[in-house]
mmCIF file of C-alpha atoms and ligand atoms in Angstrom:
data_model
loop_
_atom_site.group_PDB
_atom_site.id
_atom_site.type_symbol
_atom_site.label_atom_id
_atom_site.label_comp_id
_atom_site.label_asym_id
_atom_site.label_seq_id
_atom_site.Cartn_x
_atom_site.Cartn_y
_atom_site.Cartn_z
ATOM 1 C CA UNK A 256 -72.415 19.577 -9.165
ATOM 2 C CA UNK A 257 -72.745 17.630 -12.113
ATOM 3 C CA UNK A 258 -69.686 16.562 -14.332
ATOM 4 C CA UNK A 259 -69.522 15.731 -18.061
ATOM 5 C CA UNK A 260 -68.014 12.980 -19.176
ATOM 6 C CA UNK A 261 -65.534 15.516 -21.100
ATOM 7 C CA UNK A 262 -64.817 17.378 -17.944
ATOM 8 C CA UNK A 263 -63.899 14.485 -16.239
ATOM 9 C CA UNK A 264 -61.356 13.282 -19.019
ATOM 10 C CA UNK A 265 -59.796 16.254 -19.075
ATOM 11 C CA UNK A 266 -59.487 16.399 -15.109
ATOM 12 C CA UNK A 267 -58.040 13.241 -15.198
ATOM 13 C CA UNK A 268 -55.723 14.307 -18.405
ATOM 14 C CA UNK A 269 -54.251 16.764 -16.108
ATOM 15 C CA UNK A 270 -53.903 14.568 -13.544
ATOM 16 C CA UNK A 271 -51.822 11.964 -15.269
ATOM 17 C CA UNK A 272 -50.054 15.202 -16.834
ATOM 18 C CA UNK A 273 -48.926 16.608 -13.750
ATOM 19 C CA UNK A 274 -47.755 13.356 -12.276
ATOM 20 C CA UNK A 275 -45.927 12.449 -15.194
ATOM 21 C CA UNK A 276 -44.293 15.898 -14.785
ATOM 22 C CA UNK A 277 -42.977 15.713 -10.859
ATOM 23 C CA UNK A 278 -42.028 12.170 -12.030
ATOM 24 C CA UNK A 279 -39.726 13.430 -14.191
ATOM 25 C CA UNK A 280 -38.437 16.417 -12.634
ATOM 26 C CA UNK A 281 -37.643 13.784 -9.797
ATOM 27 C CA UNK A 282 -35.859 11.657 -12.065
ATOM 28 C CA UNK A 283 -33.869 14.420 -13.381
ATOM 29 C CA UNK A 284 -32.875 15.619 -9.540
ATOM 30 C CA UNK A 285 -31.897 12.575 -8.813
ATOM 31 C CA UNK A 286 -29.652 12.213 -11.775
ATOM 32 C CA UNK A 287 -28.013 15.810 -11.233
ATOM 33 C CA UNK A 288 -27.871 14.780 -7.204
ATOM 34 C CA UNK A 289 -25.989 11.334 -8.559
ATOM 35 C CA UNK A 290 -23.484 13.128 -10.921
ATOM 36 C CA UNK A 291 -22.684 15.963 -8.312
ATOM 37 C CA UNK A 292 -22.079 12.727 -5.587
ATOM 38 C CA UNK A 293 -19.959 11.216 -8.293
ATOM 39 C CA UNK A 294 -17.941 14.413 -9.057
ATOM 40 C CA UNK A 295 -17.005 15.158 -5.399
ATOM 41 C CA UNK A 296 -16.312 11.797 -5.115
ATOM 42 C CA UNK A 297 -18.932 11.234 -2.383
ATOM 43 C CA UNK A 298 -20.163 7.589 -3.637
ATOM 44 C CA UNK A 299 -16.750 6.524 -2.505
ATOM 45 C CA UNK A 300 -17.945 6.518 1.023
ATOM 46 C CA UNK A 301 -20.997 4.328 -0.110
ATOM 47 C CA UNK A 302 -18.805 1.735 -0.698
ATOM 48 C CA UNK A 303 -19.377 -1.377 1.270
ATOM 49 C CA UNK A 304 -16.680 -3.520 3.525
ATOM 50 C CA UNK A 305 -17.698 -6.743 1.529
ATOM 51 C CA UNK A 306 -17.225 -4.599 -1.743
ATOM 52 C CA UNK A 307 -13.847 -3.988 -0.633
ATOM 53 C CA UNK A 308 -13.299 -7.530 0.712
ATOM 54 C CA UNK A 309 -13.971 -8.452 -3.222
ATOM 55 C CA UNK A 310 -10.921 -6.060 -5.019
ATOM 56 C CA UNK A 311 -9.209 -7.450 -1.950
ATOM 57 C CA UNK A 312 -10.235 -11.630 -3.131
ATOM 58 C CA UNK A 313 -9.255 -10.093 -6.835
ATOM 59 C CA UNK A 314 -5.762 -9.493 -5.841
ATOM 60 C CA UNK A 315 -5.327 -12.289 -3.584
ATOM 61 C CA UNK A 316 -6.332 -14.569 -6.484
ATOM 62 C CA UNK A 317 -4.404 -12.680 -8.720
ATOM 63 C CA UNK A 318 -1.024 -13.138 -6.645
ATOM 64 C CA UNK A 319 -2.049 -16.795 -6.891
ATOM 65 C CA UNK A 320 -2.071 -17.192 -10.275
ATOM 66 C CA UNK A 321 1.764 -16.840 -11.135
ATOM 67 C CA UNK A 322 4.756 -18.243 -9.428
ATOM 68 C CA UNK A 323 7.383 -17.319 -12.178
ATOM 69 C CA UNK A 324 7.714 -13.851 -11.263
ATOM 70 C CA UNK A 325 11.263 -13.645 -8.888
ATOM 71 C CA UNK A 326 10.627 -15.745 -6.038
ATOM 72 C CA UNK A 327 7.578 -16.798 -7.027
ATOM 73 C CA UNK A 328 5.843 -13.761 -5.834
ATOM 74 C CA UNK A 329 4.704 -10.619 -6.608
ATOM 75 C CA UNK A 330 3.849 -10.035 -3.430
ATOM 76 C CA UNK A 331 7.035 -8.469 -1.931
ATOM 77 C CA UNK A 332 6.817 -5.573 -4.997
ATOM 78 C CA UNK A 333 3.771 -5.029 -4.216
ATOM 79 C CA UNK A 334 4.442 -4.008 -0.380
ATOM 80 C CA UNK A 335 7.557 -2.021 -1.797
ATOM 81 C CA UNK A 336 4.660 -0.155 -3.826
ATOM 82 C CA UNK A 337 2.470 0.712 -0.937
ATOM 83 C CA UNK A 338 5.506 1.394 0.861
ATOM 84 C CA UNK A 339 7.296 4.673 -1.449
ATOM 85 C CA UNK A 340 3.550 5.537 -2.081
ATOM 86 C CA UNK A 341 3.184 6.579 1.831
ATOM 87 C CA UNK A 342 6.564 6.985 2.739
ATOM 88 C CA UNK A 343 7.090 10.472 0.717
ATOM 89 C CA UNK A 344 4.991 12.174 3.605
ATOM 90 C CA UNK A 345 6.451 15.406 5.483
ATOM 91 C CA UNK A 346 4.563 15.836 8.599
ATOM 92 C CA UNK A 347 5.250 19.703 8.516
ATOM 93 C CA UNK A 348 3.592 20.200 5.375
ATOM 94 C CA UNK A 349 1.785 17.609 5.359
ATOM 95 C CA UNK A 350 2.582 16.740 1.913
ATOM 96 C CA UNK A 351 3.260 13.520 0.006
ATOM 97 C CA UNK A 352 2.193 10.051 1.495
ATOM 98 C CA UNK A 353 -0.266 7.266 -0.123
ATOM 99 C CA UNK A 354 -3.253 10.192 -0.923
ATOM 100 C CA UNK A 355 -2.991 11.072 -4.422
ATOM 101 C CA UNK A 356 -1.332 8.098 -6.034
ATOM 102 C CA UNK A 357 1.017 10.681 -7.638
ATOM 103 C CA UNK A 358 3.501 8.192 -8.718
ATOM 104 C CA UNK A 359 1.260 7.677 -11.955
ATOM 105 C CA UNK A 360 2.653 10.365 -13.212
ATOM 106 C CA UNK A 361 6.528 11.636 -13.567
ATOM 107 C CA UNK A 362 8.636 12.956 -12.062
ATOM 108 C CA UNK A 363 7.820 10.889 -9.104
ATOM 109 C CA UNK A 364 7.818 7.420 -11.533
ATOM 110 C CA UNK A 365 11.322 8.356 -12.506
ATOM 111 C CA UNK A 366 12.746 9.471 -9.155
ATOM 112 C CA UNK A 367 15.747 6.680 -9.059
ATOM 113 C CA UNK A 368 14.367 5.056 -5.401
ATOM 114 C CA UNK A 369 11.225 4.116 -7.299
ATOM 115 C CA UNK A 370 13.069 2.459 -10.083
ATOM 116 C CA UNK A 371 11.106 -1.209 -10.953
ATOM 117 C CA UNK A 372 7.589 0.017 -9.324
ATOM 118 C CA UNK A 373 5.874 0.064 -12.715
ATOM 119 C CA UNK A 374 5.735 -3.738 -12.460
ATOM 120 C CA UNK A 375 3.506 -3.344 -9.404
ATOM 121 C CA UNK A 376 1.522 -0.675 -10.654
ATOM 122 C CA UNK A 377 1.035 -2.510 -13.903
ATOM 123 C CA UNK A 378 0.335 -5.553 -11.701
ATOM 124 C CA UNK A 379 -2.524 -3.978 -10.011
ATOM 125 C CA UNK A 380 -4.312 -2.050 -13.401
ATOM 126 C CA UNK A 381 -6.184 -4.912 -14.821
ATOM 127 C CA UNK A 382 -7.737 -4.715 -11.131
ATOM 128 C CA UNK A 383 -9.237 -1.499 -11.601
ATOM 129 C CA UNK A 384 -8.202 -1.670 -15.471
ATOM 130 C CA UNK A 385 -9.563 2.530 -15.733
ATOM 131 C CA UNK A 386 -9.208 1.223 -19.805
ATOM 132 C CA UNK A 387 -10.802 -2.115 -19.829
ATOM 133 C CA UNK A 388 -14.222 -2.047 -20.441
ATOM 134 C CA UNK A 389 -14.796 -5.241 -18.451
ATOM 135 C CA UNK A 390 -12.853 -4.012 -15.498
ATOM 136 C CA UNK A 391 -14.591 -5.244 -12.216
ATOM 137 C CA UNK A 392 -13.531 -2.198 -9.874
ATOM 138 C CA UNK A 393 -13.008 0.972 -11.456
ATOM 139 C CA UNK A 394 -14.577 2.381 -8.439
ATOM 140 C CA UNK A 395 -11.718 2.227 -6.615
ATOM 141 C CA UNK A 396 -9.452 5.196 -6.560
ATOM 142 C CA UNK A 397 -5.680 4.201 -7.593
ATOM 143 C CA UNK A 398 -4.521 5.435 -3.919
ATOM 144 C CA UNK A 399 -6.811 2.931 -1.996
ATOM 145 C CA UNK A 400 -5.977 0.044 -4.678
ATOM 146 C CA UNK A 401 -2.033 0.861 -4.045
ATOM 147 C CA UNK A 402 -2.434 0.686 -0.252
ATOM 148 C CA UNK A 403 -4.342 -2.638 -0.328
ATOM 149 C CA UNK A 404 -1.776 -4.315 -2.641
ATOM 150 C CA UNK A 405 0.227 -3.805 -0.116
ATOM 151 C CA UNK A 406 -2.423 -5.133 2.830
ATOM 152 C CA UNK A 407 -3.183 -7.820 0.610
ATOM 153 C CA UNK A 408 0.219 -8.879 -0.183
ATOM 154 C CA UNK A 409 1.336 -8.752 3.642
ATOM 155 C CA UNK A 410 -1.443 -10.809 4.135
ATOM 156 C CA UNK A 411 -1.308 -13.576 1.580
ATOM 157 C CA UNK A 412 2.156 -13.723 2.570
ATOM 158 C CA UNK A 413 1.471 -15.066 5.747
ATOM 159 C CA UNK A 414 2.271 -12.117 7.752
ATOM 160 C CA UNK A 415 -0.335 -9.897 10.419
ATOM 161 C CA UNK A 416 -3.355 -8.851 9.920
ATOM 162 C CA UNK A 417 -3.273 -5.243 9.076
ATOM 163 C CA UNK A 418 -6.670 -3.129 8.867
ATOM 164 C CA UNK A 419 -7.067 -0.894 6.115
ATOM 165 C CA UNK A 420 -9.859 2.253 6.140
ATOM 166 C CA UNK A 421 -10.633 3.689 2.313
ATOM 167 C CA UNK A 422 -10.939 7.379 1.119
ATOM 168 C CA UNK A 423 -7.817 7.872 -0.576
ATOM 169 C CA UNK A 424 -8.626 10.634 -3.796
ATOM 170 C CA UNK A 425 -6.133 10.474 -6.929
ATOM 171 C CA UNK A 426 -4.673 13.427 -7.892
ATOM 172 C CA UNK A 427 -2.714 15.586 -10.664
ATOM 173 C CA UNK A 428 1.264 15.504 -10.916
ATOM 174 C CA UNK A 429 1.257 18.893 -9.464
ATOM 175 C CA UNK A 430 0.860 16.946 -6.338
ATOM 176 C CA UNK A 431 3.885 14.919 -6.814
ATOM 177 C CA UNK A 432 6.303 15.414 -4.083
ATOM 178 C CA UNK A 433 9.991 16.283 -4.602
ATOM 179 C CA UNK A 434 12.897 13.564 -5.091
ATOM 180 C CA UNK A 435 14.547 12.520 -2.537
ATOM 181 C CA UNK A 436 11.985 12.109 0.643
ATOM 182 C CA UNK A 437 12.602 8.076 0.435
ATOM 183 C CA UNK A 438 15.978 6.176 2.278
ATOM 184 C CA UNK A 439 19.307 5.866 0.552
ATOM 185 C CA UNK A 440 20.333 2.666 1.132
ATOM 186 C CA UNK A 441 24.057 3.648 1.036
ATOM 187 C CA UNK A 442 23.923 5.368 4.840
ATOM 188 C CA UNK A 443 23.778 5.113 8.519
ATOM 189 C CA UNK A 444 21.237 5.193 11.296
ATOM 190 C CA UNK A 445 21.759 8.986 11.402
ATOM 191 C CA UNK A 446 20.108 9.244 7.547
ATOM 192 C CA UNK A 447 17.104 7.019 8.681
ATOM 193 C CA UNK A 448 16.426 8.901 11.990
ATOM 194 C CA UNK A 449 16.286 12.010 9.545
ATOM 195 C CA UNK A 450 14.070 10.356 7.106
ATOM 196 C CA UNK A 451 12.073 8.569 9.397
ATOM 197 C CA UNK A 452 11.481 11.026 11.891
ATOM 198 C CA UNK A 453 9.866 13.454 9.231
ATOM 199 C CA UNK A 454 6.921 11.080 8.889
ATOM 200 C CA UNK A 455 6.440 11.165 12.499
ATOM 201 C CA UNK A 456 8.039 7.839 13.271
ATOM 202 C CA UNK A 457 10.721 6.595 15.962
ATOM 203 C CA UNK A 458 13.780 4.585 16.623
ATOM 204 C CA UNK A 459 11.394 1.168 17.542
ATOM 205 C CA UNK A 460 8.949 2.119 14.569
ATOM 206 C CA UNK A 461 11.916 2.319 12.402
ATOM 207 C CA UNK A 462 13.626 -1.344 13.183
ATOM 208 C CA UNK A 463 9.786 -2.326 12.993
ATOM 209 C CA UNK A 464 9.367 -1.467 9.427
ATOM 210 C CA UNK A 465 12.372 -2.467 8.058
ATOM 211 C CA UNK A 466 11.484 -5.790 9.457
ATOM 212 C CA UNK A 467 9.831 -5.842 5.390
ATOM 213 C CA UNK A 468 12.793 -7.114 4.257
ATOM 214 C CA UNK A 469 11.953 -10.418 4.847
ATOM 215 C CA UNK A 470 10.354 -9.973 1.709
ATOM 216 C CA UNK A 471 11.681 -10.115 -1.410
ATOM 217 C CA UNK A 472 14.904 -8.925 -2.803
ATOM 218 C CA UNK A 473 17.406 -6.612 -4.733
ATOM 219 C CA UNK A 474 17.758 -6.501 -8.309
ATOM 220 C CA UNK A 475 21.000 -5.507 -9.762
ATOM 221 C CA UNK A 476 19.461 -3.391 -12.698
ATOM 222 C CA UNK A 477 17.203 -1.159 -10.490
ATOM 223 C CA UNK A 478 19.192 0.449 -7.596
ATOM 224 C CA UNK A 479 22.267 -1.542 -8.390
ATOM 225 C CA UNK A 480 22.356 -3.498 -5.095
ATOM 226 C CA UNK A 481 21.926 -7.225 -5.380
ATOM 227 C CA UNK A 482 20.201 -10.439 -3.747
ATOM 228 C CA UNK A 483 17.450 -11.608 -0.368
ATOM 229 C CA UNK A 484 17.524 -10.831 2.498
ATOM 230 C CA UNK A 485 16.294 -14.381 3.690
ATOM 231 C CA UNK A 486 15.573 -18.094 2.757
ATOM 232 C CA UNK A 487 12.213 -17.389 2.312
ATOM 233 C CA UNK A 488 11.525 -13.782 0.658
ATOM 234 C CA UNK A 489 7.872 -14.502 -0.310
ATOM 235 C CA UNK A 490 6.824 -15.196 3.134
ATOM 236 C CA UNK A 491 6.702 -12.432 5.827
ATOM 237 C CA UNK A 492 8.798 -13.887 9.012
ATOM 238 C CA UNK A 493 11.420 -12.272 11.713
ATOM 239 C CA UNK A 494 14.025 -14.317 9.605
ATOM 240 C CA UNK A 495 15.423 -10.866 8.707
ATOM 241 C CA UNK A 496 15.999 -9.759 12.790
ATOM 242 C CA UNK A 497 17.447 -13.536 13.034
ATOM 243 C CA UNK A 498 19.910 -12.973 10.006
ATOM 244 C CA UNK A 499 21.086 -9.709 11.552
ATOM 245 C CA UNK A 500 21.936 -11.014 15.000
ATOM 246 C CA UNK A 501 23.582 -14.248 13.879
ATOM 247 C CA UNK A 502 25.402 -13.796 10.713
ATOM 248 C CA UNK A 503 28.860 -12.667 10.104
ATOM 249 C CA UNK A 504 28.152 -10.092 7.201
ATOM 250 C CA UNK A 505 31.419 -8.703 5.442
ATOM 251 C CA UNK A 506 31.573 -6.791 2.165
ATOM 252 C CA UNK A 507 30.768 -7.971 -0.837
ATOM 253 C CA UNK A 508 33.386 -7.589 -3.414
ATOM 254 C CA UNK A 509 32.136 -6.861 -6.826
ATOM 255 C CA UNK A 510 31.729 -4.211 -9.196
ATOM 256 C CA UNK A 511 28.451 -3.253 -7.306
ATOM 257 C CA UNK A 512 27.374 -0.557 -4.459
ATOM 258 C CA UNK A 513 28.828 -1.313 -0.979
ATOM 259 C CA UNK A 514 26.555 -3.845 0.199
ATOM 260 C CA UNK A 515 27.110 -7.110 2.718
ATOM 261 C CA UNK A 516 27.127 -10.733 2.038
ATOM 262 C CA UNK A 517 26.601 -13.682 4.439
ATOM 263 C CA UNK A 518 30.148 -15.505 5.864
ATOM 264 C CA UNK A 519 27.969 -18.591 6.081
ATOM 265 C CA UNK A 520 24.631 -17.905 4.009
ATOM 266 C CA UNK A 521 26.872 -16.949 0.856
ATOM 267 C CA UNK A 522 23.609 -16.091 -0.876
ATOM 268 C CA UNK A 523 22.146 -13.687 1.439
ATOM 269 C CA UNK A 524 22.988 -10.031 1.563
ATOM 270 C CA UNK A 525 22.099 -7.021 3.584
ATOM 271 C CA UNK A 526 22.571 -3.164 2.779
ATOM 272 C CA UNK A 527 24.222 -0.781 4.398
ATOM 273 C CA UNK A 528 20.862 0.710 6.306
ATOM 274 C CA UNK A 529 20.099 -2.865 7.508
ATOM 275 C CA UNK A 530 23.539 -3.175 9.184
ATOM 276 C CA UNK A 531 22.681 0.502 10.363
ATOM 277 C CA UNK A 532 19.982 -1.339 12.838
ATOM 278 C CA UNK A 533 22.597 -3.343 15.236
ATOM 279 C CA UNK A 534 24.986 -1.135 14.320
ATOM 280 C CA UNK A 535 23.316 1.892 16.443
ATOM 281 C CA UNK A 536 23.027 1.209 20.706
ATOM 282 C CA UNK A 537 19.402 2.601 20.486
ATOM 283 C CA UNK A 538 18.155 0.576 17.507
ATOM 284 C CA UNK A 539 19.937 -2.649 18.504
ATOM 285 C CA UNK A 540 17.827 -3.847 21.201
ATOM 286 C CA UNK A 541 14.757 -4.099 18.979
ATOM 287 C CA UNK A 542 16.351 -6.019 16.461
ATOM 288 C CA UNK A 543 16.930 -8.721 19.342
ATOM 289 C CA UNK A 544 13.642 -8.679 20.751
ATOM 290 C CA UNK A 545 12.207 -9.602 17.192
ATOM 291 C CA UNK A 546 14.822 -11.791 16.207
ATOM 292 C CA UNK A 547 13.593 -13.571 19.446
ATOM 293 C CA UNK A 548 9.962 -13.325 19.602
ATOM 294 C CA UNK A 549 8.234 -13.310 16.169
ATOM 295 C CA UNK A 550 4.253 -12.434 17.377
ATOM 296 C CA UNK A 551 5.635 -9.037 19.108
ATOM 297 C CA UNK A 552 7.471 -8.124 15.625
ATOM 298 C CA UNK A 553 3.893 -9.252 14.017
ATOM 299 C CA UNK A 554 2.217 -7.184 16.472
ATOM 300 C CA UNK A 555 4.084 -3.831 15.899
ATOM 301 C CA UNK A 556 4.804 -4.947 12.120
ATOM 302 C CA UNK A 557 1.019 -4.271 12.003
ATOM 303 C CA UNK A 558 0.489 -1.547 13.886
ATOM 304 C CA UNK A 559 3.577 0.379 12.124
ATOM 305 C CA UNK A 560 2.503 -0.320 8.818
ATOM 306 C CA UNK A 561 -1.230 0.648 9.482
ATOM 307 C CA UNK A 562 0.158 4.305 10.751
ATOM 308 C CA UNK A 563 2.103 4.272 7.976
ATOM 309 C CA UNK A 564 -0.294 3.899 5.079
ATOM 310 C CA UNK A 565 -2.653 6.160 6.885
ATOM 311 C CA UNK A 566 0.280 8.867 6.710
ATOM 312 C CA UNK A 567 -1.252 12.599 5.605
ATOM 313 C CA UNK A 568 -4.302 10.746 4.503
ATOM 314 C CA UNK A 569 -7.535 13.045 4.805
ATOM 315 C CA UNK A 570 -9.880 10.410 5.506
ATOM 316 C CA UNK A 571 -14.058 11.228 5.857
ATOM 317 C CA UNK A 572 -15.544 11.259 9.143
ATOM 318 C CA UNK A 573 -17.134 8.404 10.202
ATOM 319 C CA UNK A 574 -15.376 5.824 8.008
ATOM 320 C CA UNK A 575 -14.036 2.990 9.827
ATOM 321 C CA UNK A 576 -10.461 0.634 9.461
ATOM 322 C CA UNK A 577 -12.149 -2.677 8.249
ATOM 323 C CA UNK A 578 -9.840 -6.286 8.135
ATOM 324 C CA UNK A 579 -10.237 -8.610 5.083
ATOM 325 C CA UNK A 580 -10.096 -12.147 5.970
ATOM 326 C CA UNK A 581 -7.055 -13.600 4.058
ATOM 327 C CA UNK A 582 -7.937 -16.289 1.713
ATOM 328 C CA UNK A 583 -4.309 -18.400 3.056
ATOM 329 C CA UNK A 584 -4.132 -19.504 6.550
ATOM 330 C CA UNK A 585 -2.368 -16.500 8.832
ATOM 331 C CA UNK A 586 0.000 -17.401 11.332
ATOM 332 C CA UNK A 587 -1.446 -15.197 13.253
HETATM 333 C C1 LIG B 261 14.896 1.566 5.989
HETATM 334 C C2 LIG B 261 15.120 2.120 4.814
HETATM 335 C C3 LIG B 261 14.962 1.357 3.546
HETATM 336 C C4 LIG B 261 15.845 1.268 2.529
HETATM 337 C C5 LIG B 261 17.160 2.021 2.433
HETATM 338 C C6 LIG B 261 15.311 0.367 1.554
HETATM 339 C C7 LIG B 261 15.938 0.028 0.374
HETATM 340 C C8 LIG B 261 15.524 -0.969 -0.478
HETATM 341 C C9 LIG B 261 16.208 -1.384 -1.668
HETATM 342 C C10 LIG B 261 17.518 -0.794 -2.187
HETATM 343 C C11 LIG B 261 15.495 -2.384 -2.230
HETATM 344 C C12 LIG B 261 15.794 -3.152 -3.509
HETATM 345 C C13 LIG B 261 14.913 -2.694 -4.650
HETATM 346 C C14 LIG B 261 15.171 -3.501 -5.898
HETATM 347 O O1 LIG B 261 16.324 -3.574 -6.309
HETATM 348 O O2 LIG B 261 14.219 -4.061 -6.469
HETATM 349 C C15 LIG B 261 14.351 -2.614 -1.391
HETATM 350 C C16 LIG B 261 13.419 -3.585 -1.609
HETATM 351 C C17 LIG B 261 12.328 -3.782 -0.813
HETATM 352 N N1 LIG B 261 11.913 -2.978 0.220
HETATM 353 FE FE1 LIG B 261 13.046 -1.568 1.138
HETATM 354 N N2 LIG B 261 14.105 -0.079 1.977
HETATM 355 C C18 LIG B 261 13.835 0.490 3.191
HETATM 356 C C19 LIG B 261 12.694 0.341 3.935
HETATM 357 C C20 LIG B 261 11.629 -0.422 3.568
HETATM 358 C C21 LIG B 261 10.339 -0.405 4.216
HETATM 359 C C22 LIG B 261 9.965 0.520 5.372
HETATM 360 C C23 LIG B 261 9.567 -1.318 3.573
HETATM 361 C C24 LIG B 261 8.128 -1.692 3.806
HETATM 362 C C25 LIG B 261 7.461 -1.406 4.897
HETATM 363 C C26 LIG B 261 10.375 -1.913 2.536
HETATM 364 C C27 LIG B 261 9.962 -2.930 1.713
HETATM 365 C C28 LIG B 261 10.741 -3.476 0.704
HETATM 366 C C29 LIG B 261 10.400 -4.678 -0.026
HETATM 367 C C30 LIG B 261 9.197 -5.578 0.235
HETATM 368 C C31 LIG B 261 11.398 -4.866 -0.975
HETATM 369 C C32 LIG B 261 11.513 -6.019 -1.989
HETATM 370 C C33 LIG B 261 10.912 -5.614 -3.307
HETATM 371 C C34 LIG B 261 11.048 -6.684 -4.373
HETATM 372 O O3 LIG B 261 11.342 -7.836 -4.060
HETATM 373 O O4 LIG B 261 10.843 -6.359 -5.544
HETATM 374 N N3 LIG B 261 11.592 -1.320 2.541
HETATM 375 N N4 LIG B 261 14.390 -1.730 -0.337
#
């Protein structure tokens, strides 16, 4: 049949017509597809291990950048961070623990155990900086940056590799969990095995975590109890297990909590919990084996602190635990 030149403009008017139109009801699905990904959060699993390795560098270099702070670290706050994040969780109702990053909001900022934490937290903003236009990661959900502060810092520190899988979510303060779920430092092995043993862990687990106080130390105007554990409280080490099987610890006299002080190392100190661990006939032996062997304490150091950052934690299926190489030489 023959075709007129106007017939065939038109044919081909329609043509580009139509086209244009699928292209852009394409473009619009694929924009409405994108925001409902971004509301349930889904891009979060997009996320890539060498994106993660990068907030990972950005707090690594930021820890570098400024030895004033305490001991010349802010590393050891920043464990203590990851640390009362997680260790709220009840394994019978499977509330609290490191999902949510409730302690953003109060009452769980101002529950007294978590006094001084807003110097981590503030620490870590610029990092995800949610109000900084030029922020590099506000990707990143508060609960994941928390947690790996706290791989980071264990890291940079020297201390064990310890692997670290994302999907934490943020959530309200309805989801803060009640006071008192974190240790009193004032009380026995008895207190811890009840604390403890309602996130699911045991007696070994136990002398394994507290092995963090290596780090850092006590400050007199935030729980009242005062000074390091060791010589070296920005470096992760079994220093701690060796200080509790050598020294002669009396009490401290002072104004101050009950709390123990060094017959030879006049500096050091120890609270009443740590004491708890040779104290108790169960706990004892574990504080000797890591006192004498330093790669087993890094070993279950690790493992302990991976199981407890993953506490309550309703990760996605099929996301893996992923290990950022450190940008300091490990010792292991
Ligand atoms: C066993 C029960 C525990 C008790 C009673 C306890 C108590 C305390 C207290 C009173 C402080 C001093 C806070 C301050 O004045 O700034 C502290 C600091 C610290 N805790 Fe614990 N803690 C316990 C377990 C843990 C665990 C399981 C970890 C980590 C896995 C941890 C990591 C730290 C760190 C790194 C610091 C030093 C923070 C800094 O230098 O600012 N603690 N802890």
């Amino acid at each position: 049949m023959f075709v007129t030149q106007s017939q065939y403009s038109l044919s081909s008017f329609l043509d580009v017509l139509l086209y244009a139109s699928a292209a852009a009801v394409a473009a619009v699905g694929y924009y409405l597809c994108a925001q409902c990904w971004r509301a349930f959060g889904l891009r979060k699993s997009k996320r890539t291990k060498e994106e993660y390795q990068k907030v990972y560098n950005e707090i690594a270099g930021r820890l570098g950048e400024d030895y004033n702070y305490d001991d010349g670290s802010y590393g050891p706050i920043l464990v203590r961070l990851a640390w009362h994040a997680s260790g709220t969780y009840d394994k019978e109702t499977g509330t609290g623990g490191s999902n949510g990053a409730t302690m953003r909001f109060g009452p769980e900022s101002g529950h007294g155990a978590n006094a001084g934490l807003e110097i981590a937290r503030n620490f870590l903003e610029p990092v995800k900086g949610k109000h900084i236009p030029e922020a590099k990661f506000p990707w990143i959900t508060y609960a994941d940056l928390w947690i790996l502060g706290g791989v980071a810092a264990i890291q940079e520190m020297e201390g064990p590799t310890v692997p670290f899988r994302p999907g934490r979510q943020d959530r309200d303060s309805t989801f803060c969990p009640p006071d008192g779920r974190l240790p009193d430092a004032s009380e026995g092995s008895q207190h811890l095995r009840h604390i403890f043993n309602r996130m699911g862990f045991n007696d070994q687990e136990i002398v394994a975590l507290s092995g963090a106080h290596s780090l850092g130390r006590c400050h007199a105007d935030r729980l009242g109890f005062e000074g390091p554990w060791t010589y070296t409280p920005a470096y992760v080490s079994n220093q701690y297990y060796n200080m509790l099987t050598v020294e002669m610890w009396k009490v401290r006299k002072w104004d101050g909590p009950r709390q123990f002080q060094g017959s030879t190392s006049q500096t050091l100190m120890m609270l009443p919990t740590d004491l708890a661990l040779v104290e108790d006939e169960n706990m004892r032996p574990w504080v000797e084996k890591y006192a004498d062997d330093e790669s087993l304490f890094f070993h279950d150091f690790s493992n302990v602190l991976l199981k407890l950052f993953e506490l309550g934690v309703p990760f996605e299926e099929g996301t893996e635990r992923w290990t950022f190489t450190p940008t300091k030489v490990q010792k292991s």
